Amino acid sequence: MICPVCKWEDDITQLRWPTLRKGANRASLLEAQQSFLASGASEPRFAGSARQRTGGEEPPSGWRPIDLARDAFEKESTQMAPWPPDRTVMYWWTKRFWLREG
């Protein structure tokens, strides 16, 4: 699915390795978040087609951008664990994040 607001295409590989710059998107997930915060689009090339959120398009409760000082991810393209059957545990902002230490 492509987000109608920022034009990011959901990519499970880029969710697992958010610094990866290949997959469904040219930018990494980390770069896309930084771009969105600066310009409202996941990549500068989408600035003309991105738009403001409308009702019901708010981020999930507790969502925040990735913070590499706080969020631990696997080294790019290195699997430390099998793919989880429930992919929602890959959301770094949740208490259920699968790589959370402690």
Coordinates of C-alpha atoms in Angstrom, one line a residue:
M1 CA 0.0 0.0 0.0
I2 CA 1.2 3.5 -0.8
C3 CA 0.4 6.2 1.7
P4 CA -1.7 8.9 0.1
V5 CA -0.3 11.5 2.5
C6 CA 3.5 11.0 2.2
K7 CA 3.8 8.5 -0.7
W8 CA 5.7 5.9 1.2
E9 CA 5.1 2.3 0.0
D10 CA 4.9 -0.2 2.8
D11 CA 7.9 -2.5 2.5
I12 CA 8.3 -5.2 5.2
T13 CA 12.1 -5.5 4.4
Q14 CA 12.6 -1.8 5.0
L15 CA 10.6 -2.0 8.2
R16 CA 12.9 -4.7 9.4
W17 CA 16.1 -2.9 8.3
P18 CA 15.1 0.8 8.3
T19 CA 18.4 2.1 7.0
L20 CA 18.1 -0.2 3.9
R21 CA 18.0 1.9 0.7
K22 CA 16.6 -0.7 -1.6
G23 CA 13.2 -2.3 -1.9
A24 CA 9.9 -0.7 -2.7
N25 CA 11.3 2.8 -2.0
R26 CA 14.5 4.6 -3.1
A27 CA 14.9 6.1 0.4
S28 CA 15.4 4.1 3.5
L29 CA 12.6 4.3 6.1
L30 CA 14.8 6.4 8.3
E31 CA 15.5 8.9 5.5
A32 CA 11.8 8.9 4.5
Q33 CA 10.7 9.8 8.0
Q34 CA 13.3 12.6 8.2
S35 CA 12.1 13.9 4.8
F36 CA 8.5 13.7 5.8
L37 CA 9.2 15.8 9.0
A38 CA 11.1 18.4 6.9
S39 CA 8.8 18.5 3.8
G40 CA 5.7 16.5 4.2
A41 CA 6.7 13.8 1.7
S42 CA 8.7 10.6 2.1
E43 CA 11.1 11.8 -0.6
P44 CA 11.7 15.2 -2.2
R45 CA 10.5 13.9 -5.6
F46 CA 7.0 13.4 -4.1
A47 CA 6.7 16.9 -2.6
G48 CA 4.2 17.9 -5.3
S49 CA 1.9 14.8 -4.9
A50 CA 2.0 14.5 -1.1
R51 CA -0.8 16.1 0.9
Q52 CA -1.9 17.0 4.4
R53 CA -3.6 14.3 6.5
T54 CA -7.4 14.3 6.7
G55 CA -9.6 13.0 9.5
G56 CA -8.9 9.4 10.3
E57 CA -5.3 9.5 8.9
E58 CA -3.5 10.2 12.1
P59 CA -0.5 7.9 13.0
P60 CA -1.2 5.0 15.4
S61 CA -1.2 5.9 19.1
G62 CA 2.3 6.2 20.4
W63 CA 3.9 6.4 16.9
R64 CA 7.2 8.3 16.7
P65 CA 10.0 8.5 14.2
I66 CA 12.8 6.0 14.5
D67 CA 15.6 7.1 16.9
L68 CA 18.7 5.0 16.3
A69 CA 20.0 6.1 19.7
R70 CA 17.0 4.5 21.3
D71 CA 15.8 1.8 18.9
A72 CA 17.9 -1.3 18.2
F73 CA 17.6 -2.9 14.8
E74 CA 19.5 -5.8 13.2
K75 CA 22.5 -4.9 11.1
E76 CA 21.4 -4.2 7.6
S77 CA 20.3 -7.4 5.8
T78 CA 21.5 -9.6 8.7
Q79 CA 18.9 -11.8 10.3
M80 CA 19.4 -12.4 14.0
A81 CA 15.9 -14.1 14.3
P82 CA 13.4 -15.6 11.9
W83 CA 10.7 -13.4 10.4
P84 CA 8.0 -13.1 13.0
P85 CA 4.6 -14.5 11.9
D86 CA 2.9 -11.4 13.4
R87 CA 4.6 -8.5 11.6
T88 CA 3.1 -5.9 13.9
V89 CA 5.8 -6.8 16.5
M90 CA 8.3 -5.1 14.1
Y91 CA 6.8 -1.7 14.9
W92 CA 9.6 0.0 16.9
W93 CA 7.3 2.4 18.8
T94 CA 5.2 -0.3 20.4
K95 CA 5.8 -2.2 23.7
R96 CA 5.7 -5.4 21.7
F97 CA 8.7 -4.5 19.5
W98 CA 10.4 -7.9 18.9
L99 CA 14.0 -6.6 19.3
R100 CA 13.5 -4.5 22.4
E101 CA 16.1 -5.2 25.1
G102 CA 14.9 -5.9 28.6

